[in-house]
Short mmCIF file of C-alpha atoms and ligand atoms in Angstrom, two decimals:
data_model
loop_
_atom_site.label_atom_id
_atom_site.label_comp_id
_atom_site.label_asym_id
_atom_site.label_seq_id
_atom_site.Cartn_x
_atom_site.Cartn_y
_atom_site.Cartn_z
CA MET A 1 122.56 130.03 73.96
CA ASN A 2 121.35 133.51 72.98
CA ASP A 3 119.84 132.42 69.69
CA THR A 4 116.20 131.57 69.35
CA ILE A 5 115.97 128.06 67.94
CA CYS A 6 113.29 126.15 66.08
CA ALA A 7 112.75 122.54 65.00
CA LEU A 8 110.09 120.01 64.22
CA ALA A 9 109.41 118.12 67.46
CA THR A 10 107.24 115.34 66.02
CA ALA A 11 108.01 112.50 63.64
CA PRO A 12 106.96 113.22 60.06
CA GLY A 13 103.90 111.51 58.65
CA GLY A 14 101.33 112.13 61.38
CA ALA A 15 98.11 114.15 61.19
CA LEU A 16 99.71 116.93 63.22
CA GLY A 17 103.23 118.32 63.36
CA ILE A 18 104.51 120.38 66.27
CA ILE A 19 107.18 122.99 65.74
CA ARG A 20 109.03 124.12 68.80
CA VAL A 21 110.56 127.57 69.18
CA SER A 22 112.70 128.49 72.17
CA GLY A 23 114.73 131.55 73.16
CA SER A 24 114.26 135.13 74.22
CA GLN A 25 112.96 136.22 70.78
CA SER A 26 110.31 133.46 70.57
CA LEU A 27 107.26 135.68 70.98
CA GLU A 28 108.58 138.48 68.84
CA ILE A 29 109.38 136.07 66.00
CA LEU A 30 105.98 134.42 66.39
CA SER A 31 104.27 137.79 66.15
CA ARG A 32 105.71 138.20 62.65
CA VAL A 33 104.28 134.97 61.23
CA PHE A 34 101.13 134.34 63.30
CA ARG A 35 97.77 136.13 62.93
CA GLY A 36 95.18 135.50 65.63
CA SER A 37 93.21 137.67 67.97
CA GLY A 38 95.25 140.04 70.09
CA ASP A 39 98.89 140.99 70.32
CA VAL A 40 101.14 137.90 70.43
CA GLN A 41 103.72 139.65 72.57
CA THR A 42 101.20 140.12 75.37
CA PHE A 43 99.87 136.54 75.32
CA PRO A 44 100.03 135.27 78.91
CA ALA A 45 102.07 132.20 79.90
CA ASN A 46 100.47 128.75 79.56
CA THR A 47 97.77 129.79 77.10
CA ILE A 48 96.76 128.37 73.73
CA HIS A 49 95.67 130.51 70.79
CA TYR A 50 93.95 129.80 67.50
CA GLY A 51 95.08 131.57 64.33
CA HIS A 52 96.93 131.36 61.01
CA ILE A 53 100.53 131.20 59.93
CA LYS A 54 100.94 133.63 57.08
CA ASP A 55 103.66 134.28 54.57
CA GLY A 56 102.76 137.86 53.59
CA ALA A 57 99.18 137.61 52.37
CA GLU A 58 99.34 133.84 51.78
CA VAL A 59 97.83 131.62 54.48
CA ILE A 60 100.12 128.64 55.08
CA ASP A 61 98.11 126.83 57.75
CA GLU A 62 95.45 127.05 60.41
CA VAL A 63 97.23 126.42 63.73
CA MET A 64 97.13 126.45 67.51
CA VAL A 65 100.04 128.05 69.35
CA SER A 66 100.98 127.31 72.97
CA ILE A 67 102.79 130.00 74.92
CA PHE A 68 105.35 129.30 77.64
CA ARG A 69 107.29 131.97 79.45
CA ALA A 70 110.65 131.76 81.21
CA PRO A 71 111.39 130.09 83.54
CA HIS A 72 108.26 127.92 83.37
CA SER A 73 108.98 126.02 80.17
CA TYR A 74 110.85 122.86 79.22
CA THR A 75 114.02 124.80 78.36
CA GLY A 76 113.54 127.44 81.03
CA GLU A 77 113.33 130.08 78.26
CA ASP A 78 110.40 131.80 76.54
CA SER A 79 109.04 129.13 74.21
CA VAL A 80 106.27 128.57 71.70
CA GLU A 81 104.86 125.37 70.26
CA ILE A 82 103.01 125.65 66.97
CA SER A 83 100.63 122.76 66.22
CA CYS A 84 100.26 122.55 62.45
CA HIS A 85 98.74 120.04 60.09
CA GLY A 86 101.24 117.26 59.44
CA SER A 87 102.01 118.11 55.80
CA ARG A 88 105.68 118.07 54.93
CA TYR A 89 105.13 121.15 52.78
CA ILE A 90 103.46 123.11 55.58
CA LEU A 91 106.03 122.14 58.20
CA ASN A 92 108.98 123.03 55.98
CA LYS A 93 107.35 126.29 55.00
CA VAL A 94 106.70 127.27 58.65
CA LEU A 95 110.30 126.44 59.58
CA GLU A 96 111.54 128.49 56.61
CA LEU A 97 109.43 131.45 57.72
CA LEU A 98 110.69 131.22 61.30
CA ILE A 99 114.27 131.12 60.08
CA ALA A 100 113.65 134.09 57.80
CA CYS A 101 112.37 135.97 60.86
CA GLY A 102 115.50 135.28 62.93
CA CYS A 103 115.31 131.71 64.27
CA ARG A 104 118.12 129.20 63.86
CA MET A 105 117.55 125.46 63.29
CA ALA A 106 118.16 123.62 66.58
CA GLU A 107 120.99 121.11 66.89
CA PRO A 108 120.07 117.57 68.04
CA GLY A 109 119.21 117.64 71.74
CA GLU A 110 119.61 121.40 71.98
CA TYR A 111 116.31 121.97 73.80
CA THR A 112 117.27 119.47 76.49
CA MET A 113 120.80 120.87 76.64
CA ARG A 114 119.29 124.30 77.31
CA ALA A 115 117.02 122.78 79.96
CA TYR A 116 120.14 121.35 81.63
CA LEU A 117 122.17 124.57 81.32
CA ASN A 118 119.23 126.56 82.73
CA GLY A 119 119.07 124.25 85.75
CA LYS A 120 115.72 122.64 84.85
CA MET A 121 117.26 119.17 85.24
CA ASP A 122 120.63 117.59 85.89
CA LEU A 123 122.63 115.71 83.31
CA SER A 124 121.41 112.23 84.26
CA GLN A 125 117.82 113.44 84.02
CA ALA A 126 118.52 114.96 80.62
CA GLU A 127 119.86 111.61 79.47
CA ALA A 128 116.73 109.95 80.84
CA VAL A 129 114.70 112.06 78.41
CA ALA A 130 116.47 110.37 75.48
CA ASP A 131 115.89 106.96 77.11
CA LEU A 132 112.23 107.75 77.66
CA ILE A 133 111.77 108.63 73.99
CA ALA A 134 113.56 105.43 72.98
CA SER A 135 111.69 103.21 75.46
CA THR A 136 109.96 100.27 73.82
CA ASN A 137 108.50 98.32 76.74
CA LYS A 138 107.30 98.63 80.30
CA ALA A 139 110.71 97.95 81.85
CA THR A 140 112.69 100.49 79.79
CA HIS A 141 109.91 103.03 80.28
CA GLN A 142 109.97 102.51 84.03
CA MET A 143 113.76 102.79 84.28
CA ALA A 144 113.82 106.00 82.25
CA MET A 145 110.89 107.47 84.21
CA SER A 146 112.56 106.73 87.54
CA GLN A 147 115.78 108.40 86.38
CA LEU A 148 113.90 111.38 84.95
CA ARG A 149 112.07 111.89 88.22
CA GLY A 150 115.43 112.21 89.94
CA ASN A 151 115.66 108.95 91.91
CA PHE A 152 119.17 108.26 90.64
CA SER A 153 120.18 111.88 91.23
CA SER A 154 119.01 111.75 94.84
CA GLN A 155 120.89 108.49 95.50
CA LEU A 156 124.00 110.15 94.12
CA ALA A 157 123.37 113.19 96.29
CA GLN A 158 123.20 110.95 99.37
CA LEU A 159 126.45 109.23 98.42
CA ARG A 160 128.05 112.61 97.96
CA GLU A 161 126.90 113.74 101.36
CA GLN A 162 128.38 110.66 103.02
CA LEU A 163 131.65 111.14 101.16
CA LEU A 164 131.79 114.77 102.23
CA LYS A 165 131.21 113.75 105.83
CA LEU A 166 134.06 111.29 105.57
CA THR A 167 136.32 113.93 104.04
CA SER A 168 135.56 116.40 106.79
CA LEU A 169 136.25 113.80 109.50
CA LEU A 170 139.63 113.11 107.91
CA GLU A 171 140.39 116.79 107.57
CA LEU A 172 139.57 117.36 111.20
CA GLU A 173 142.15 114.75 112.01
CA LEU A 174 144.69 116.56 109.81
CA ASP A 175 144.01 120.03 111.18
CA PHE A 176 144.14 119.11 114.83
CA SER A 177 146.48 116.15 114.79
CA ASP A 178 148.93 117.85 117.18
CA HIS A 179 146.26 118.31 119.84
CA GLU A 180 146.82 115.08 121.67
CA ASP A 181 143.91 115.62 124.01
CA LEU A 182 141.34 115.69 121.18
CA GLU A 183 139.44 112.53 120.27
CA PHE A 184 138.93 111.81 116.60
CA ALA A 185 136.63 109.37 114.92
CA ASP A 186 138.68 106.22 115.11
CA ARG A 187 139.88 104.57 111.97
CA SER A 188 137.66 101.52 112.27
CA GLU A 189 134.64 103.79 112.33
CA LEU A 190 135.86 105.55 109.18
CA LEU A 191 136.43 102.17 107.57
CA GLU A 192 132.84 101.17 108.32
CA ILE A 193 131.45 104.31 106.73
CA THR A 194 133.66 103.87 103.65
CA LYS A 195 132.62 100.26 103.21
CA LYS A 196 128.97 101.24 103.43
CA ILE A 197 129.46 103.81 100.69
CA ASP A 198 131.25 101.26 98.55
CA THR A 199 128.41 98.74 98.95
CA GLN A 200 125.97 101.30 97.63
CA ILE A 201 128.16 102.14 94.66
CA THR A 202 128.68 98.45 93.90
CA ARG A 203 124.94 97.83 93.98
CA LEU A 204 124.54 100.51 91.34
CA THR A 205 127.34 99.14 89.12
CA HIS A 206 125.89 95.64 89.39
CA SER A 207 122.51 96.84 88.22
CA PHE A 208 124.12 97.87 84.91
CA GLU A 209 124.05 94.30 83.58
CA THR A 210 120.31 94.11 84.15
CA GLY A 211 119.90 97.62 82.79
CA GLN A 212 121.74 96.76 79.59
CA ALA A 213 119.85 93.51 79.17
CA LEU A 214 116.51 95.27 79.61
CA LYS A 215 117.47 98.04 77.24
CA GLN A 216 118.87 95.91 74.45
CA GLY A 217 116.79 92.78 74.93
CA ILE A 218 117.87 89.74 76.92
CA PRO A 219 119.85 87.48 74.58
CA VAL A 220 118.42 83.97 74.20
CA ALA A 221 120.32 81.54 71.93
CA ILE A 222 118.41 78.69 70.26
CA VAL A 223 120.88 75.85 69.74
CA GLY A 224 120.96 72.12 69.08
CA LYS A 225 121.69 69.59 66.37
CA THR A 226 120.69 70.24 62.76
CA ASN A 227 117.06 69.83 61.74
CA VAL A 228 115.60 69.73 65.26
CA GLY A 229 113.39 72.74 64.47
CA LYS A 230 115.32 75.76 65.78
CA SER A 231 114.39 78.05 62.91
CA THR A 232 110.78 76.85 63.08
CA LEU A 233 110.75 77.88 66.74
CA LEU A 234 112.20 81.33 65.99
CA ASN A 235 109.49 81.88 63.39
CA ALA A 236 106.77 80.63 65.71
CA LEU A 237 107.87 82.92 68.53
CA LEU A 238 108.10 85.92 66.19
CA LYS A 239 104.88 84.94 64.41
CA ASP A 240 106.78 85.71 61.23
CA ASP A 241 108.61 83.81 58.49
CA ARG A 242 111.94 85.21 59.54
CA ALA A 243 114.28 82.24 59.00
CA ILE A 244 114.37 79.62 56.27
CA VAL A 245 112.96 76.26 57.39
CA SER A 246 113.59 73.02 55.52
CA ASP A 247 114.19 69.34 56.20
CA VAL A 248 117.69 69.66 54.75
CA HIS A 249 120.24 69.32 57.56
CA GLY A 250 122.36 72.44 57.91
CA THR A 251 119.83 74.91 56.51
CA THR A 252 120.77 77.77 58.80
CA ARG A 253 124.33 78.94 58.22
CA ASP A 254 124.47 82.30 59.92
CA THR A 255 122.95 83.55 63.17
CA ILE A 256 119.58 85.29 62.81
CA GLU A 257 118.31 87.65 65.50
CA ASP A 258 115.03 89.30 66.34
CA THR A 259 113.22 90.55 69.41
CA ILE A 260 109.91 89.74 71.06
CA ASN A 261 108.22 91.00 74.16
CA ILE A 262 107.32 88.56 76.95
CA ASN A 263 105.45 90.03 79.94
CA GLY A 264 106.78 93.51 79.18
CA ILE A 265 110.43 92.46 78.83
CA THR A 266 112.25 92.43 75.49
CA PHE A 267 114.05 89.21 74.60
CA ARG A 268 116.46 88.97 71.68
CA PHE A 269 116.26 85.50 70.15
CA ILE A 270 119.24 84.21 68.19
CA ASP A 271 118.66 81.28 65.84
CA THR A 272 121.92 79.46 65.12
CA ALA A 273 123.47 76.94 62.75
CA GLY A 274 122.83 73.37 63.93
CA ILE A 275 125.75 71.65 65.62
CA ARG A 276 127.19 68.64 63.76
CA GLN A 277 130.46 67.35 62.34
CA THR A 278 130.84 68.75 58.85
CA SER A 279 133.52 69.24 56.22
CA ASP A 280 131.66 72.16 54.69
CA GLU A 281 133.79 75.20 55.35
CA VAL A 282 130.93 77.71 55.42
CA GLU A 283 128.90 75.52 57.77
CA GLN A 284 131.93 75.22 60.07
CA ILE A 285 132.10 79.01 60.30
CA GLY A 286 128.37 79.02 61.09
CA ILE A 287 128.88 76.49 63.88
CA SER A 288 131.69 78.53 65.42
CA ARG A 289 129.22 81.43 65.43
CA THR A 290 126.77 79.20 67.28
CA TYR A 291 129.32 78.78 70.08
CA ALA A 292 129.92 82.53 70.10
CA ALA A 293 126.14 83.06 70.41
CA ILE A 294 126.02 80.65 73.37
CA ASP A 295 128.82 82.66 74.97
CA LYS A 296 126.95 85.93 74.68
CA ALA A 297 123.53 84.60 75.63
CA ARG A 298 122.00 84.96 79.05
CA ILE A 299 119.62 82.07 78.37
CA VAL A 300 120.24 79.05 76.12
CA LEU A 301 117.41 77.00 74.66
CA TRP A 302 118.94 73.63 73.84
CA MET A 303 116.61 71.91 71.43
CA VAL A 304 116.35 68.18 70.82
CA ASP A 305 113.89 66.05 68.86
CA GLU A 306 115.08 62.67 70.09
CA GLU A 307 116.84 61.22 73.08
CA PRO A 308 120.22 63.01 73.24
CA SER A 309 123.44 60.98 72.95
CA GLN A 310 125.98 60.91 75.75
CA GLU A 311 128.15 63.28 73.73
CA GLU A 312 125.31 65.78 73.38
CA LEU A 313 124.46 65.41 77.07
CA ASN A 314 128.02 66.35 77.95
CA LYS A 315 127.66 69.52 75.90
CA ILE A 316 124.34 70.30 77.58
CA GLN A 317 125.93 69.78 80.99
CA LEU A 318 128.85 72.06 80.14
CA CYS A 319 126.49 74.73 78.95
CA SER A 320 124.29 74.56 82.05
CA ASP A 321 127.33 75.21 84.25
CA ASN A 322 127.51 78.85 83.27
CA LYS A 323 124.23 79.72 81.54
CA LYS A 324 120.56 79.56 82.30
CA LEU A 325 119.69 76.53 80.26
CA ILE A 326 116.30 75.27 79.12
CA VAL A 327 116.19 71.95 77.32
CA VAL A 328 113.39 71.98 74.78
CA ARG A 329 112.03 68.81 73.26
CA ASN A 330 110.46 69.58 69.91
CA LYS A 331 108.17 67.66 67.54
CA ILE A 332 106.02 66.09 70.25
CA ASP A 333 103.27 65.84 67.65
CA GLN A 334 105.40 63.20 65.92
CA THR A 335 106.63 60.97 68.68
CA GLU A 336 103.42 60.37 70.59
CA ASN A 337 105.17 62.13 73.41
CA LYS A 338 107.02 59.02 74.63
CA PRO A 339 109.20 59.95 77.62
CA PHE A 340 112.95 59.70 77.15
CA ILE A 341 114.22 56.49 78.69
CA ILE A 342 117.80 57.22 79.65
CA VAL A 343 117.84 60.94 80.00
CA LYS A 344 116.01 62.33 83.00
CA ILE A 345 116.45 66.07 82.68
CA PRO A 346 113.70 68.65 83.02
CA LEU A 347 112.30 69.32 79.57
CA ILE A 348 109.81 71.69 78.07
CA GLU A 349 107.95 69.73 75.44
CA ILE A 350 106.64 71.63 72.43
CA SER A 351 105.79 71.44 68.80
CA ALA A 352 107.22 74.49 67.10
CA LYS A 353 105.49 73.65 63.85
CA HIS A 354 102.04 73.24 65.37
CA GLY A 355 102.44 75.92 68.06
CA LEU A 356 101.95 73.50 70.97
CA HIS A 357 102.94 74.62 74.49
CA LEU A 358 104.75 77.72 73.25
CA SER A 359 103.28 79.81 76.08
CA ASP A 360 104.79 77.35 78.62
CA LEU A 361 108.13 77.88 76.94
CA GLU A 362 107.72 81.66 77.00
CA GLN A 363 106.89 81.53 80.69
CA ALA A 364 109.98 79.39 81.38
CA ILE A 365 112.13 81.87 79.44
CA TYR A 366 110.67 84.77 81.40
CA GLU A 367 111.39 83.02 84.70
CA ALA A 368 114.92 82.06 83.64
CA ALA A 369 115.68 85.70 82.92
CA ASP A 370 115.21 86.33 86.63
CA ILE A 371 114.50 90.02 86.22
CA PRO A 372 113.81 91.68 89.56
CA THR A 373 110.34 93.20 89.58
CA LEU A 374 111.01 96.86 89.21
CA GLN A 375 109.36 99.16 91.71
CA GLU A 376 108.46 102.65 90.66
CA ASN A 377 111.45 104.30 92.35
CA ASP A 378 114.07 101.63 91.72
CA VAL A 379 117.33 102.83 90.30
CA ILE A 380 118.89 100.72 87.57
CA VAL A 381 121.99 102.02 85.83
CA THR A 382 121.37 101.85 82.09
CA ASN A 383 123.88 104.32 80.74
CA ALA A 384 127.49 103.38 79.92
CA ARG A 385 128.73 106.85 80.89
CA HIS A 386 127.20 106.48 84.34
CA TYR A 387 128.55 102.96 84.69
CA ASP A 388 132.03 104.15 83.80
CA ALA A 389 131.92 106.97 86.36
CA LEU A 390 130.58 104.65 89.08
CA THR A 391 133.31 102.11 88.38
CA ARG A 392 135.98 104.78 88.69
CA ALA A 393 134.40 106.06 91.90
CA HIS A 394 134.43 102.50 93.23
CA ASN A 395 138.17 102.20 92.44
CA HIS A 396 138.93 105.39 94.36
CA ILE A 397 136.86 104.23 97.33
CA GLN A 398 138.65 100.88 97.26
CA ARG A 399 141.95 102.74 97.55
CA VAL A 400 140.56 104.65 100.53
CA ILE A 401 139.55 101.35 102.14
CA ASP A 402 143.01 99.87 101.53
CA GLY A 403 144.64 103.05 102.84
CA LEU A 404 142.55 103.06 106.01
CA GLN A 405 143.51 99.47 106.64
CA ILE A 406 147.23 100.17 106.42
CA GLN A 407 146.93 103.38 108.45
CA LEU A 408 147.79 105.65 105.53
CA SER A 409 147.90 109.31 106.50
CA GLY A 410 144.77 111.41 106.09
CA ASP A 411 146.11 113.70 103.36
CA LEU A 412 146.80 110.74 101.08
CA LEU A 413 143.31 109.37 101.67
CA SER A 414 141.57 112.65 101.07
CA GLU A 415 143.00 112.88 97.55
CA ASP A 416 141.17 109.69 96.54
CA LEU A 417 138.05 110.83 98.34
CA ARG A 418 138.08 114.07 96.42
CA GLN A 419 138.44 112.18 93.16
CA ALA A 420 135.55 109.89 94.06
CA LEU A 421 133.43 112.96 94.73
CA ASP A 422 134.39 114.55 91.41
CA THR A 423 133.70 111.33 89.56
CA LEU A 424 130.21 110.98 91.01
CA ALA A 425 129.55 114.64 90.21
CA GLU A 426 130.31 113.94 86.54
CA ILE A 427 127.12 111.88 86.36
CA THR A 428 124.77 114.67 87.28
CA GLY A 429 126.99 117.38 85.79
CA GLY A 430 127.39 119.09 89.18
CA GLN A 431 131.06 119.54 88.42
CA ILE A 432 131.74 121.69 85.35
CA THR A 433 131.55 119.15 82.55
CA PRO A 434 133.81 119.88 79.59
CA ASN A 435 132.02 121.01 76.43
CA GLU A 436 133.24 117.96 74.58
CA VAL A 437 131.40 115.65 76.97
CA LEU A 438 128.22 117.74 76.81
CA GLY A 439 128.31 117.79 73.03
CA ASN A 440 128.73 114.04 72.93
CA ILE A 441 125.75 113.46 75.21
CA PHE A 442 123.30 115.72 73.42
CA THR A 443 124.14 114.87 69.82
CA HIS A 444 122.55 111.46 70.41
CA PHE A 445 119.18 113.13 70.84
CA CYS A 446 116.77 113.71 68.00
CA VAL A 447 116.41 117.23 66.65
CA GLY A 448 113.41 118.83 68.35
CA LYS A 449 114.17 117.44 71.81
N1 LIG B 1 106.51 67.23 62.86
C1 LIG B 1 107.17 68.31 63.19
N2 LIG B 1 108.11 68.80 62.37
C2 LIG B 1 108.75 69.93 62.73
C3 LIG B 1 108.47 70.60 63.94
N3 LIG B 1 109.27 71.67 64.01
C4 LIG B 1 110.01 71.68 62.91
N4 LIG B 1 109.72 70.64 62.12
C5 LIG B 1 110.31 70.30 60.82
O1 LIG B 1 111.67 69.96 61.00
C6 LIG B 1 112.42 70.35 59.84
C7 LIG B 1 113.62 71.17 60.24
O2 LIG B 1 113.18 72.40 60.74
P1 LIG B 1 114.12 73.67 60.88
O3 LIG B 1 113.39 74.67 61.69
O4 LIG B 1 114.67 74.09 59.57
O5 LIG B 1 115.29 73.02 61.75
P2 LIG B 1 116.67 73.69 62.25
O6 LIG B 1 116.93 73.16 63.60
O7 LIG B 1 116.60 75.16 62.10
O8 LIG B 1 117.70 73.06 61.24
P3 LIG B 1 119.14 73.61 60.77
O9 LIG B 1 118.98 75.04 60.42
O10 LIG B 1 119.47 72.75 59.63
O11 LIG B 1 120.06 73.39 61.92
C8 LIG B 1 111.47 71.10 58.93
O12 LIG B 1 111.00 70.20 57.94
C9 LIG B 1 110.34 71.48 59.87
O13 LIG B 1 109.09 71.62 59.21
C10 LIG B 1 107.43 70.07 64.78
O14 LIG B 1 107.11 70.58 65.83
N5 LIG B 1 106.84 68.91 64.35
MG1 LIG B 2 117.69 76.44 61.04
#
């Protein structure tokens, strides 16, 4: 924590590269490599200066440096950002010079770790920084932004407050239990409060499924008999020749996945091996993977190109019992769009090959995903560490609820309450978090953040 650290904060290959320096020696080290007008060490906070980075007499680059002074910087320490030209040579050379003058290369996530340790943000906000950098669409951006702005932290703080209130009510009962003339909050009242807390925690844990789906892409399996046009559809949706298409039955053997964005939400499409009876061993393995893909999918597109048989209908029915199912009729260019006679199920009719009605299908997929419209301040749990802590907190609260119902004594209940409090505190890092956990969180950051 006492070292002054440096790292490249931008991805290589751009027109500019920004090198970040943070720590108490930042300005002193800068003064040894930067030549501009005036004395670097007296540069005021929040100012930008033009000048040159020099290695002895040799000019390495023409740069702008931004000056931040503790505590008003990202890390809370004195910091400098040097905007250089994006040449790999220049950036390496500047880093080398900084290291020669006393800097150390930053570890991944070390800037954000310092920001956390200096109280600039709590742990869940620090994690939101990594999510924000990794965000790829409107939904993931919004979830990370909401967490970064502290909405999750303040919900946790409220829960903590309610738990503390509950603990103090119980402790009052313990301390004064031999004063028969004193009235305590009765147990049914305590039970009400506890249940309310649990509902809030459960709402958060339930949001994790949506959070995960939004982060990783909502899985959509494309299934059906062989040759109905599943791979053609995948390619059409991706606008790319991703999967092999042919009129040979059983072309696709393995599952093929890729993502597309529909209305700001990422969907992960999984093309699968067509379902049929086969003695081909490899194809059989492929078909068992198709069933595994159905299992994992949130939405199943069941594709047909002719009236389905009773046997196929049974499979469709089975699938619709526990998945969002969309039956897609393909090749309508070929069949003059004659309605199916026997089967009267809602269908989306398309031609994958000719790109007909694909936007209707995309809209149906978007609606089937049933993603709640996220408001700016909505809290969605997206992080497995948070989910784990919330689940453990829920288990402790459940034990308190059970205990209250069977009139368990206050001291036994308060142990679980204390553990619930500690568990929630793990999320924001309010409780001392062991170094191991901290290290694990921040190593997933990129260097320079
Ligand atoms: N006329 C017409 N032909 C199509 C359409 N979509 C796909 N096809 C053709 O149907 C054949 C099979 O297409 P694929 O996409 O390979 O079918 P699949 O369902 O992936 O087949 P398997 O991988 O064997 O299960 C190819 O010859 C495609 O060109 C369509 O909308 N209209
Ligand atoms: Mg295929």
